[in-house]
Amino acid sequence: MTGTSLDGIDVVLARLAGTGRALRADVVSFATRPYPPGARGPVEALMNGAAATAAELASLHAMLGRIAAEAVASVAAHVAGGPRALDLVGMHGQTVWHAPTEGATLQLGDASVAAHLLGVPVVGDFRTGDVALGGQGAPLVPYADWALYTDDTEHRVLVNLGGIANITILPAGGGREAVVAFDTGPANVLLDGAARKLSGEPFDRDGRLALSGSVDEALLSTWLAADYFRAAPPKSTGRELFSAAYLEARLVEAKEAGLSAAGTMATLVALTARTVAEAIVREAPPAAHVYVGGGGAHNPAVMRALEARLEMSGSSAVGQGHVVDRFGVLGVDGDAREALAFAVLAHEAMNGVATGMPRVTGASGRAFQGKICHPGSDA
């Protein structure tokens, strides 16, 4: 799995059995491999709207397939049997453009290339089936969330703070159609970009810069007035909206308002925390238990801001408070959640299960998600 933050390639090895709510997943190994510098630059340029020739796109598509296969093989090499012990691979690919309102989404990374290199079936291209049915094609992780983490008695909210922040709401004992999930807005895509611009660091380590600054509430209010934050789900987003140009405009506004680097970072952190918290309060059952994972969960500034906002909601007329925990207490590393989810989707695709979630994505029906690519056989 590679996301919008381009911070690495997440690889999960897991044993899967069953289907739907009876599905069980045993994580054998999890690791993050570095995103190769030679691929990151072209991918980031495409995400930010750069033009590319057909030749460049074709070359990058094949390259990302090879990179994914190499990442899987390097992790599998440390378990019994090595890569040849694998039965199946789920490969999300790299989203470079996501425009569901135009009926289009593009993930690069050729699953056939990966299947050939690994010698096992690879399931990829998960999003286009849903988009073809008029859906957002995102988020897709909620099917696995529902199958693996629904509790019979506890209302749960699963938060992923990746490049983009998203939430999955799992009502206690609920079926697939009870799930609510959507992208709430930007997270690390802005925070990491701002850290590079303001401090020269790849990210704000331990949230130090943000924690040393104060939030500019007036500026934050103007940012929160954006149409996306007010839109009702189903909805999804990415770098098409929260792009390098979007970040640059916010940094200019912060400078014009007289904010320091620390104040700018604190206000960007507040943008992520407020949009996530307000989505939870608006959509989730009162007192639902909140579990937070993804790269942003390692940032103390983000976590403190999110917890404070949810506590504030609990003392107001709009909510009854939400307990916040790290995702890992559910038994799966929060950084591994999305990669495991695509293993689940691949497993279900091989079982012939349509894993689409129409209420989540707005599709006209349950999409069959994923295209199955088999390796070649000996002549």
PDB file of N, CA and C in Angstrom, residues 119-216:
ATOM      1  N   GLY A 119       5.317 -14.534  -9.078  1.00  0.00           N
ATOM      2  CA  GLY A 119       4.875 -15.881  -9.379  1.00  0.00           C
ATOM      3  C   GLY A 119       3.579 -16.293  -8.721  1.00  0.00           C
ATOM      4  N   VAL A 120       2.777 -15.308  -8.282  1.00  0.00           N
ATOM      5  CA  VAL A 120       1.475 -15.586  -7.657  1.00  0.00           C
ATOM      6  C   VAL A 120       0.457 -14.590  -8.199  1.00  0.00           C
ATOM      7  N   PRO A 121      -0.840 -14.896  -8.087  1.00  0.00           N
ATOM      8  CA  PRO A 121      -1.846 -13.931  -8.527  1.00  0.00           C
ATOM      9  C   PRO A 121      -1.751 -12.622  -7.735  1.00  0.00           C
ATOM     10  N   VAL A 122      -1.946 -11.529  -8.438  1.00  0.00           N
ATOM     11  CA  VAL A 122      -1.958 -10.200  -7.824  1.00  0.00           C
ATOM     12  C   VAL A 122      -3.285  -9.530  -8.183  1.00  0.00           C
ATOM     13  N   VAL A 123      -3.982  -9.022  -7.173  1.00  0.00           N
ATOM     14  CA  VAL A 123      -5.224  -8.297  -7.394  1.00  0.00           C
ATOM     15  C   VAL A 123      -4.925  -6.810  -7.255  1.00  0.00           C
ATOM     16  N   GLY A 124      -5.303  -6.036  -8.268  1.00  0.00           N
ATOM     17  CA  GLY A 124      -5.063  -4.595  -8.246  1.00  0.00           C
ATOM     18  C   GLY A 124      -6.231  -3.846  -8.843  1.00  0.00           C
ATOM     19  N   ASP A 125      -6.053  -2.547  -9.047  1.00  0.00           N
ATOM     20  CA  ASP A 125      -7.059  -1.681  -9.667  1.00  0.00           C
ATOM     21  C   ASP A 125      -8.403  -1.813  -8.948  1.00  0.00           C
ATOM     22  N   PHE A 126      -8.400  -1.548  -7.648  1.00  0.00           N
ATOM     23  CA  PHE A 126      -9.586  -1.751  -6.817  1.00  0.00           C
ATOM     24  C   PHE A 126     -10.655  -0.671  -6.977  1.00  0.00           C
ATOM     25  N   ARG A 127     -10.269   0.520  -7.386  1.00  0.00           N
ATOM     26  CA  ARG A 127     -11.202   1.643  -7.294  1.00  0.00           C
ATOM     27  C   ARG A 127     -12.135   1.804  -8.495  1.00  0.00           C
ATOM     28  N   THR A 128     -11.689   1.385  -9.675  1.00  0.00           N
ATOM     29  CA  THR A 128     -12.437   1.715 -10.885  1.00  0.00           C
ATOM     30  C   THR A 128     -13.798   1.025 -10.957  1.00  0.00           C
ATOM     31  N   GLY A 129     -13.933  -0.140 -10.343  1.00  0.00           N
ATOM     32  CA  GLY A 129     -15.229  -0.815 -10.359  1.00  0.00           C
ATOM     33  C   GLY A 129     -16.304   0.017  -9.694  1.00  0.00           C
ATOM     34  N   ASP A 130     -15.975   0.636  -8.580  1.00  0.00           N
ATOM     35  CA  ASP A 130     -16.934   1.475  -7.864  1.00  0.00           C
ATOM     36  C   ASP A 130     -17.213   2.760  -8.641  1.00  0.00           C
ATOM     37  N   VAL A 131     -16.167   3.357  -9.196  1.00  0.00           N
ATOM     38  CA  VAL A 131     -16.341   4.593  -9.965  1.00  0.00           C
ATOM     39  C   VAL A 131     -17.223   4.335 -11.188  1.00  0.00           C
ATOM     40  N   ALA A 132     -17.082   3.160 -11.802  1.00  0.00           N
ATOM     41  CA  ALA A 132     -17.908   2.816 -12.964  1.00  0.00           C
ATOM     42  C   ALA A 132     -19.394   2.757 -12.617  1.00  0.00           C
ATOM     43  N   LEU A 133     -19.706   2.515 -11.341  1.00  0.00           N
ATOM     44  CA  LEU A 133     -21.090   2.489 -10.881  1.00  0.00           C
ATOM     45  C   LEU A 133     -21.528   3.829 -10.305  1.00  0.00           C
ATOM     46  N   GLY A 134     -20.760   4.878 -10.619  1.00  0.00           N
ATOM     47  CA  GLY A 134     -21.126   6.215 -10.166  1.00  0.00           C
ATOM     48  C   GLY A 134     -20.674   6.553  -8.771  1.00  0.00           C
ATOM     49  N   GLY A 135     -19.826   5.698  -8.173  1.00  0.00           N
ATOM     50  CA  GLY A 135     -19.361   5.934  -6.812  1.00  0.00           C
ATOM     51  C   GLY A 135     -18.086   6.747  -6.753  1.00  0.00           C
ATOM     52  N   GLN A 136     -17.677   7.074  -5.540  1.00  0.00           N
ATOM     53  CA  GLN A 136     -16.462   7.839  -5.310  1.00  0.00           C
ATOM     54  C   GLN A 136     -15.202   7.000  -5.533  1.00  0.00           C
ATOM     55  N   GLY A 137     -15.328   5.674  -5.476  1.00  0.00           N
ATOM     56  CA  GLY A 137     -14.144   4.826  -5.563  1.00  0.00           C
ATOM     57  C   GLY A 137     -13.280   4.914  -4.328  1.00  0.00           C
ATOM     58  N   ALA A 138     -13.795   5.540  -3.295  1.00  0.00           N
ATOM     59  CA  ALA A 138     -13.063   5.735  -2.046  1.00  0.00           C
ATOM     60  C   ALA A 138     -14.054   6.229  -0.983  1.00  0.00           C
ATOM     61  N   PRO A 139     -13.743   5.955   0.275  1.00  0.00           N
ATOM     62  CA  PRO A 139     -12.702   5.035   0.725  1.00  0.00           C
ATOM     63  C   PRO A 139     -13.109   3.575   0.521  1.00  0.00           C
ATOM     64  N   LEU A 140     -12.106   2.711   0.351  1.00  0.00           N
ATOM     65  CA  LEU A 140     -12.347   1.285   0.151  1.00  0.00           C
ATOM     66  C   LEU A 140     -12.055   0.452   1.395  1.00  0.00           C
ATOM     67  N   VAL A 141     -11.257   0.989   2.290  1.00  0.00           N
ATOM     68  CA  VAL A 141     -10.877   0.267   3.514  1.00  0.00           C
ATOM     69  C   VAL A 141     -12.078  -0.098   4.391  1.00  0.00           C
ATOM     70  N   PRO A 142     -13.196   0.663   4.362  1.00  0.00           N
ATOM     71  CA  PRO A 142     -14.310   0.343   5.273  1.00  0.00           C
ATOM     72  C   PRO A 142     -14.875  -1.069   5.180  1.00  0.00           C
ATOM     73  N   TYR A 143     -14.767  -1.734   4.033  1.00  0.00           N
ATOM     74  CA  TYR A 143     -15.242  -3.132   3.995  1.00  0.00           C
ATOM     75  C   TYR A 143     -14.427  -3.973   4.977  1.00  0.00           C
ATOM     76  N   ALA A 144     -13.104  -3.839   4.914  1.00  0.00           N
ATOM     77  CA  ALA A 144     -12.245  -4.599   5.836  1.00  0.00           C
ATOM     78  C   ALA A 144     -12.461  -4.144   7.271  1.00  0.00           C
ATOM     79  N   ASP A 145     -12.667  -2.842   7.473  1.00  0.00           N
ATOM     80  CA  ASP A 145     -12.954  -2.340   8.817  1.00  0.00           C
ATOM     81  C   ASP A 145     -14.192  -3.029   9.387  1.00  0.00           C
ATOM     82  N   TRP A 146     -15.244  -3.089   8.567  1.00  0.00           N
ATOM     83  CA  TRP A 146     -16.495  -3.721   9.009  1.00  0.00           C
ATOM     84  C   TRP A 146     -16.267  -5.202   9.317  1.00  0.00           C
ATOM     85  N   ALA A 147     -15.551  -5.891   8.434  1.00  0.00           N
ATOM     86  CA  ALA A 147     -15.346  -7.334   8.606  1.00  0.00           C
ATOM     87  C   ALA A 147     -14.484  -7.656   9.822  1.00  0.00           C
ATOM     88  N   LEU A 148     -13.457  -6.860  10.072  1.00  0.00           N
ATOM     89  CA  LEU A 148     -12.465  -7.197  11.094  1.00  0.00           C
ATOM     90  C   LEU A 148     -12.698  -6.544  12.450  1.00  0.00           C
ATOM     91  N   TYR A 149     -13.314  -5.348  12.474  1.00  0.00           N
ATOM     92  CA  TYR A 149     -13.294  -4.571  13.716  1.00  0.00           C
ATOM     93  C   TYR A 149     -14.672  -4.218  14.277  1.00  0.00           C
ATOM     94  N   THR A 150     -15.747  -4.603  13.616  1.00  0.00           N
ATOM     95  CA  THR A 150     -17.070  -4.337  14.186  1.00  0.00           C
ATOM     96  C   THR A 150     -17.227  -5.102  15.494  1.00  0.00           C
ATOM     97  N   ASP A 151     -17.735  -4.409  16.490  1.00  0.00           N
ATOM     98  CA  ASP A 151     -17.962  -5.028  17.809  1.00  0.00           C
ATOM     99  C   ASP A 151     -19.465  -5.133  18.056  1.00  0.00           C
ATOM    100  N   ASP A 152     -19.868  -6.161  18.772  1.00  0.00           N
ATOM    101  CA  ASP A 152     -21.298  -6.355  19.004  1.00  0.00           C
ATOM    102  C   ASP A 152     -21.889  -5.344  19.966  1.00  0.00           C
ATOM    103  N   THR A 153     -21.076  -4.767  20.846  1.00  0.00           N
ATOM    104  CA  THR A 153     -21.631  -3.881  21.882  1.00  0.00           C
ATOM    105  C   THR A 153     -21.072  -2.465  21.858  1.00  0.00           C
ATOM    106  N   GLU A 154     -19.926  -2.250  21.216  1.00  0.00           N
ATOM    107  CA  GLU A 154     -19.276  -0.943  21.256  1.00  0.00           C
ATOM    108  C   GLU A 154     -19.375  -0.228  19.904  1.00  0.00           C
ATOM    109  N   HIS A 155     -19.885   1.002  19.908  1.00  0.00           N
ATOM    110  CA  HIS A 155     -19.814   1.846  18.725  1.00  0.00           C
ATOM    111  C   HIS A 155     -18.349   2.266  18.544  1.00  0.00           C
ATOM    112  N   ARG A 156     -17.844   2.151  17.318  1.00  0.00           N
ATOM    113  CA  ARG A 156     -16.438   2.470  17.081  1.00  0.00           C
ATOM    114  C   ARG A 156     -16.277   3.467  15.929  1.00  0.00           C
ATOM    115  N   VAL A 157     -15.261   4.311  16.063  1.00  0.00           N
ATOM    116  CA  VAL A 157     -14.837   5.196  14.976  1.00  0.00           C
ATOM    117  C   VAL A 157     -13.355   4.925  14.743  1.00  0.00           C
ATOM    118  N   LEU A 158     -13.017   4.515  13.526  1.00  0.00           N
ATOM    119  CA  LEU A 158     -11.625   4.264  13.168  1.00  0.00           C
ATOM    120  C   LEU A 158     -11.124   5.448  12.356  1.00  0.00           C
ATOM    121  N   VAL A 159     -10.049   6.058  12.819  1.00  0.00           N
ATOM    122  CA  VAL A 159      -9.492   7.244  12.173  1.00  0.00           C
ATOM    123  C   VAL A 159      -8.148   6.897  11.562  1.00  0.00           C
ATOM    124  N   ASN A 160      -7.966   7.261  10.314  1.00  0.00           N
ATOM    125  CA  ASN A 160      -6.661   7.124   9.672  1.00  0.00           C
ATOM    126  C   ASN A 160      -6.123   8.516   9.369  1.00  0.00           C
ATOM    127  N   LEU A 161      -4.966   8.830   9.935  1.00  0.00           N
ATOM    128  CA  LEU A 161      -4.305  10.115   9.681  1.00  0.00           C
ATOM    129  C   LEU A 161      -3.137   9.868   8.741  1.00  0.00           C
ATOM    130  N   GLY A 162      -3.450   9.688   7.475  1.00  0.00           N
ATOM    131  CA  GLY A 162      -2.428   9.528   6.445  1.00  0.00           C
ATOM    132  C   GLY A 162      -2.200  10.860   5.756  1.00  0.00           C
ATOM    133  N   GLY A 163      -1.888  10.806   4.454  1.00  0.00           N
ATOM    134  CA  GLY A 163      -1.800  12.060   3.722  1.00  0.00           C
ATOM    135  C   GLY A 163      -3.109  12.800   3.809  1.00  0.00           C
ATOM    136  N   ILE A 164      -4.193  12.049   3.597  1.00  0.00           N
ATOM    137  CA  ILE A 164      -5.555  12.524   3.795  1.00  0.00           C
ATOM    138  C   ILE A 164      -6.124  11.826   5.014  1.00  0.00           C
ATOM    139  N   ALA A 165      -6.908  12.531   5.814  1.00  0.00           N
ATOM    140  CA  ALA A 165      -7.542  11.929   6.986  1.00  0.00           C
ATOM    141  C   ALA A 165      -8.898  11.359   6.592  1.00  0.00           C
ATOM    142  N   ASN A 166      -9.218  10.198   7.143  1.00  0.00           N
ATOM    143  CA  ASN A 166     -10.540   9.626   6.897  1.00  0.00           C
ATOM    144  C   ASN A 166     -11.030   8.895   8.132  1.00  0.00           C
ATOM    145  N   ILE A 167     -12.340   8.700   8.191  1.00  0.00           N
ATOM    146  CA  ILE A 167     -12.947   8.008   9.326  1.00  0.00           C
ATOM    147  C   ILE A 167     -13.878   6.910   8.827  1.00  0.00           C
ATOM    148  N   THR A 168     -13.964   5.837   9.616  1.00  0.00           N
ATOM    149  CA  THR A 168     -14.952   4.778   9.410  1.00  0.00           C
ATOM    150  C   THR A 168     -15.750   4.646  10.694  1.00  0.00           C
ATOM    151  N   ILE A 169     -17.057   4.766  10.584  1.00  0.00           N
ATOM    152  CA  ILE A 169     -17.947   4.652  11.747  1.00  0.00           C
ATOM    153  C   ILE A 169     -18.616   3.288  11.699  1.00  0.00           C
ATOM    154  N   LEU A 170     -18.405   2.503  12.766  1.00  0.00           N
ATOM    155  CA  LEU A 170     -18.922   1.142  12.855  1.00  0.00           C
ATOM    156  C   LEU A 170     -19.914   1.063  14.012  1.00  0.00           C
ATOM    157  N   PRO A 171     -21.211   1.199  13.744  1.00  0.00           N
ATOM    158  CA  PRO A 171     -22.199   1.057  14.820  1.00  0.00           C
ATOM    159  C   PRO A 171     -22.145  -0.354  15.410  1.00  0.00           C
ATOM    160  N   ALA A 172     -22.378  -0.462  16.692  1.00  0.00           N
ATOM    161  CA  ALA A 172     -22.304  -1.753  17.380  1.00  0.00           C
ATOM    162  C   ALA A 172     -23.215  -2.772  16.707  1.00  0.00           C
ATOM    163  N   GLY A 173     -22.620  -3.928  16.332  1.00  0.00           N
ATOM    164  CA  GLY A 173     -23.394  -5.003  15.744  1.00  0.00           C
ATOM    165  C   GLY A 173     -23.962  -4.707  14.376  1.00  0.00           C
ATOM    166  N   GLY A 174     -23.506  -3.644  13.738  1.00  0.00           N
ATOM    167  CA  GLY A 174     -24.094  -3.204  12.477  1.00  0.00           C
ATOM    168  C   GLY A 174     -23.679  -4.041  11.279  1.00  0.00           C
ATOM    169  N   GLY A 175     -24.541  -4.094  10.276  1.00  0.00           N
ATOM    170  CA  GLY A 175     -24.221  -4.749   9.023  1.00  0.00           C
ATOM    171  C   GLY A 175     -23.491  -3.802   8.098  1.00  0.00           C
ATOM    172  N   ARG A 176     -23.182  -4.269   6.897  1.00  0.00           N
ATOM    173  CA  ARG A 176     -22.424  -3.463   5.930  1.00  0.00           C
ATOM    174  C   ARG A 176     -23.104  -2.132   5.642  1.00  0.00           C
ATOM    175  N   GLU A 177     -24.423  -2.139   5.541  1.00  0.00           N
ATOM    176  CA  GLU A 177     -25.124  -0.922   5.155  1.00  0.00           C
ATOM    177  C   GLU A 177     -25.202   0.099   6.279  1.00  0.00           C
ATOM    178  N   ALA A 178     -24.792  -0.290   7.488  1.00  0.00           N
ATOM    179  CA  ALA A 178     -24.790   0.661   8.608  1.00  0.00           C
ATOM    180  C   ALA A 178     -23.514   1.485   8.668  1.00  0.00           C
ATOM    181  N   VAL A 179     -22.492   1.071   7.914  1.00  0.00           N
ATOM    182  CA  VAL A 179     -21.185   1.733   7.976  1.00  0.00           C
ATOM    183  C   VAL A 179     -21.241   3.099   7.290  1.00  0.00           C
ATOM    184  N   VAL A 180     -20.635   4.079   7.936  1.00  0.00           N
ATOM    185  CA  VAL A 180     -20.457   5.421   7.358  1.00  0.00           C
ATOM    186  C   VAL A 180     -18.962   5.694   7.310  1.00  0.00           C
ATOM    187  N   ALA A 181     -18.471   6.144   6.179  1.00  0.00           N
ATOM    188  CA  ALA A 181     -17.026   6.404   6.066  1.00  0.00           C
ATOM    189  C   ALA A 181     -16.787   7.438   4.979  1.00  0.00           C
ATOM    190  N   PHE A 182     -15.785   8.294   5.197  1.00  0.00           N
ATOM    191  CA  PHE A 182     -15.442   9.307   4.202  1.00  0.00           C
ATOM    192  C   PHE A 182     -14.126   9.979   4.572  1.00  0.00           C
ATOM    193  N   ASP A 183     -13.561  10.679   3.607  1.00  0.00           N
ATOM    194  CA  ASP A 183     -12.373  11.497   3.842  1.00  0.00           C
ATOM    195  C   ASP A 183     -12.808  12.800   4.496  1.00  0.00           C
ATOM    196  N   THR A 184     -12.161  13.149   5.596  1.00  0.00           N
ATOM    197  CA  THR A 184     -12.526  14.384   6.294  1.00  0.00           C
ATOM    198  C   THR A 184     -11.762  15.593   5.779  1.00  0.00           C
ATOM    199  N   GLY A 185     -10.572  15.364   5.207  1.00  0.00           N
ATOM    200  CA  GLY A 185      -9.770  16.480   4.716  1.00  0.00           C
ATOM    201  C   GLY A 185      -8.283  16.166   4.814  1.00  0.00           C
ATOM    202  N   PRO A 186      -7.450  17.185   4.784  1.00  0.00           N
ATOM    203  CA  PRO A 186      -5.999  16.959   4.753  1.00  0.00           C
ATOM    204  C   PRO A 186      -5.431  16.592   6.112  1.00  0.00           C
ATOM    205  N   ALA A 187      -4.343  15.828   6.062  1.00  0.00           N
ATOM    206  CA  ALA A 187      -3.559  15.544   7.266  1.00  0.00           C
ATOM    207  C   ALA A 187      -2.089  15.725   6.899  1.00  0.00           C
ATOM    208  N   ASN A 188      -1.349  14.628   6.762  1.00  0.00           N
ATOM    209  CA  ASN A 188       0.093  14.754   6.543  1.00  0.00           C
ATOM    210  C   ASN A 188       0.467  15.370   5.203  1.00  0.00           C
ATOM    211  N   VAL A 189      -0.446  15.341   4.237  1.00  0.00           N
ATOM    212  CA  VAL A 189      -0.125  15.939   2.943  1.00  0.00           C
ATOM    213  C   VAL A 189       0.194  17.425   3.098  1.00  0.00           C
ATOM    214  N   LEU A 190      -0.474  18.097   4.027  1.00  0.00           N
ATOM    215  CA  LEU A 190      -0.157  19.496   4.307  1.00  0.00           C
ATOM    216  C   LEU A 190       0.902  19.634   5.391  1.00  0.00           C
ATOM    217  N   LEU A 191       0.808  18.814   6.433  1.00  0.00           N
ATOM    218  CA  LEU A 191       1.733  18.960   7.560  1.00  0.00           C
ATOM    219  C   LEU A 191       3.170  18.664   7.160  1.00  0.00           C
ATOM    220  N   ASP A 192       3.379  17.605   6.384  1.00  0.00           N
ATOM    221  CA  ASP A 192       4.741  17.278   5.949  1.00  0.00           C
ATOM    222  C   ASP A 192       5.247  18.295   4.938  1.00  0.00           C
ATOM    223  N   GLY A 193       4.365  18.722   4.046  1.00  0.00           N
ATOM    224  CA  GLY A 193       4.768  19.738   3.077  1.00  0.00           C
ATOM    225  C   GLY A 193       5.147  21.038   3.756  1.00  0.00           C
ATOM    226  N   ALA A 194       4.379  21.422   4.772  1.00  0.00           N
ATOM    227  CA  ALA A 194       4.689  22.643   5.511  1.00  0.00           C
ATOM    228  C   ALA A 194       6.000  22.511   6.276  1.00  0.00           C
ATOM    229  N   ALA A 195       6.247  21.339   6.855  1.00  0.00           N
ATOM    230  CA  ALA A 195       7.506  21.133   7.586  1.00  0.00           C
ATOM    231  C   ALA A 195       8.695  21.304   6.650  1.00  0.00           C
ATOM    232  N   ARG A 196       8.589  20.761   5.440  1.00  0.00           N
ATOM    233  CA  ARG A 196       9.692  20.915   4.474  1.00  0.00           C
ATOM    234  C   ARG A 196       9.913  22.386   4.131  1.00  0.00           C
ATOM    235  N   LYS A 197       8.829  23.128   3.974  1.00  0.00           N
ATOM    236  CA  LYS A 197       8.932  24.547   3.604  1.00  0.00           C
ATOM    237  C   LYS A 197       9.417  25.416   4.761  1.00  0.00           C
ATOM    238  N   LEU A 198       8.930  25.125   5.963  1.00  0.00           N
ATOM    239  CA  LEU A 198       9.174  26.016   7.100  1.00  0.00           C
ATOM    240  C   LEU A 198      10.435  25.673   7.887  1.00  0.00           C
ATOM    241  N   SER A 199      10.837  24.396   7.876  1.00  0.00           N
ATOM    242  CA  SER A 199      11.976  24.005   8.708  1.00  0.00           C
ATOM    243  C   SER A 199      13.046  23.229   7.947  1.00  0.00           C
ATOM    244  N   GLY A 200      12.728  22.843   6.709  1.00  0.00           N
ATOM    245  CA  GLY A 200      13.682  22.048   5.945  1.00  0.00           C
ATOM    246  C   GLY A 200      13.715  20.590   6.336  1.00  0.00           C
ATOM    247  N   GLU A 201      12.826  20.182   7.250  1.00  0.00           N
ATOM    248  CA  GLU A 201      12.753  18.791   7.696  1.00  0.00           C
ATOM    249  C   GLU A 201      11.653  18.056   6.926  1.00  0.00           C
ATOM    250  N   PRO A 202      11.777  16.726   6.795  1.00  0.00           N
ATOM    251  CA  PRO A 202      10.751  15.993   6.043  1.00  0.00           C
ATOM    252  C   PRO A 202       9.397  15.948   6.742  1.00  0.00           C
ATOM    253  N   PHE A 203       9.397  16.110   8.067  1.00  0.00           N
ATOM    254  CA  PHE A 203       8.152  16.180   8.832  1.00  0.00           C
ATOM    255  C   PHE A 203       8.451  16.862  10.155  1.00  0.00           C
ATOM    256  N   ASP A 204       7.407  17.252  10.856  1.00  0.00           N
ATOM    257  CA  ASP A 204       7.572  17.930  12.143  1.00  0.00           C
ATOM    258  C   ASP A 204       7.769  16.887  13.227  1.00  0.00           C
ATOM    259  N   ARG A 205       9.030  16.561  13.485  1.00  0.00           N
ATOM    260  CA  ARG A 205       9.358  15.472  14.413  1.00  0.00           C
ATOM    261  C   ARG A 205       8.800  15.747  15.805  1.00  0.00           C
ATOM    262  N   ASP A 206       8.024  14.772  16.300  1.00  0.00           N
ATOM    263  CA  ASP A 206       7.385  14.859  17.620  1.00  0.00           C
ATOM    264  C   ASP A 206       6.467  16.071  17.750  1.00  0.00           C
ATOM    265  N   GLY A 207       6.082  16.668  16.618  1.00  0.00           N
ATOM    266  CA  GLY A 207       5.186  17.816  16.654  1.00  0.00           C
ATOM    267  C   GLY A 207       5.785  19.043  17.334  1.00  0.00           C
ATOM    268  N   ARG A 208       7.123  19.091  17.400  1.00  0.00           N
ATOM    269  CA  ARG A 208       7.769  20.139  18.206  1.00  0.00           C
ATOM    270  C   ARG A 208       7.462  21.543  17.706  1.00  0.00           C
ATOM    271  N   LEU A 209       7.508  21.722  16.387  1.00  0.00           N
ATOM    272  CA  LEU A 209       7.263  23.057  15.849  1.00  0.00           C
ATOM    273  C   LEU A 209       5.831  23.490  16.129  1.00  0.00           C
ATOM    274  N   ALA A 210       4.877  22.604  15.871  1.00  0.00           N
ATOM    275  CA  ALA A 210       3.473  22.950  16.107  1.00  0.00           C
ATOM    276  C   ALA A 210       3.197  23.203  17.583  1.00  0.00           C
ATOM    277  N   LEU A 211       3.784  22.393  18.456  1.00  0.00           N
ATOM    278  CA  LEU A 211       3.539  22.541  19.888  1.00  0.00           C
ATOM    279  C   LEU A 211       4.139  23.820  20.455  1.00  0.00           C
ATOM    280  N   SER A 212       5.091  24.394  19.744  1.00  0.00           N
ATOM    281  CA  SER A 212       5.702  25.643  20.227  1.00  0.00           C
ATOM    282  C   SER A 212       4.959  26.876  19.724  1.00  0.00           C
ATOM    283  N   GLY A 213       3.916  26.677  18.934  1.00  0.00           N
ATOM    284  CA  GLY A 213       3.169  27.801  18.384  1.00  0.00           C
ATOM    285  C   GLY A 213       1.737  27.849  18.891  1.00  0.00           C
ATOM    286  N   SER A 214       1.038  28.899  18.502  1.00  0.00           N
ATOM    287  CA  SER A 214      -0.366  29.086  18.895  1.00  0.00           C
ATOM    288  C   SER A 214      -1.243  29.143  17.651  1.00  0.00           C
ATOM    289  N   VAL A 215      -2.451  28.640  17.784  1.00  0.00           N
ATOM    290  CA  VAL A 215      -3.396  28.613  16.670  1.00  0.00           C
ATOM    291  C   VAL A 215      -3.966  30.006  16.431  1.00  0.00           C
ATOM    292  N   ASP A 216      -3.987  30.419  15.184  1.00  0.00           N
ATOM    293  CA  ASP A 216      -4.644  31.667  14.796  1.00  0.00           C
ATOM    294  C   ASP A 216      -6.091  31.329  14.444  1.00  0.00           C
TER     295      ASP A 216
END
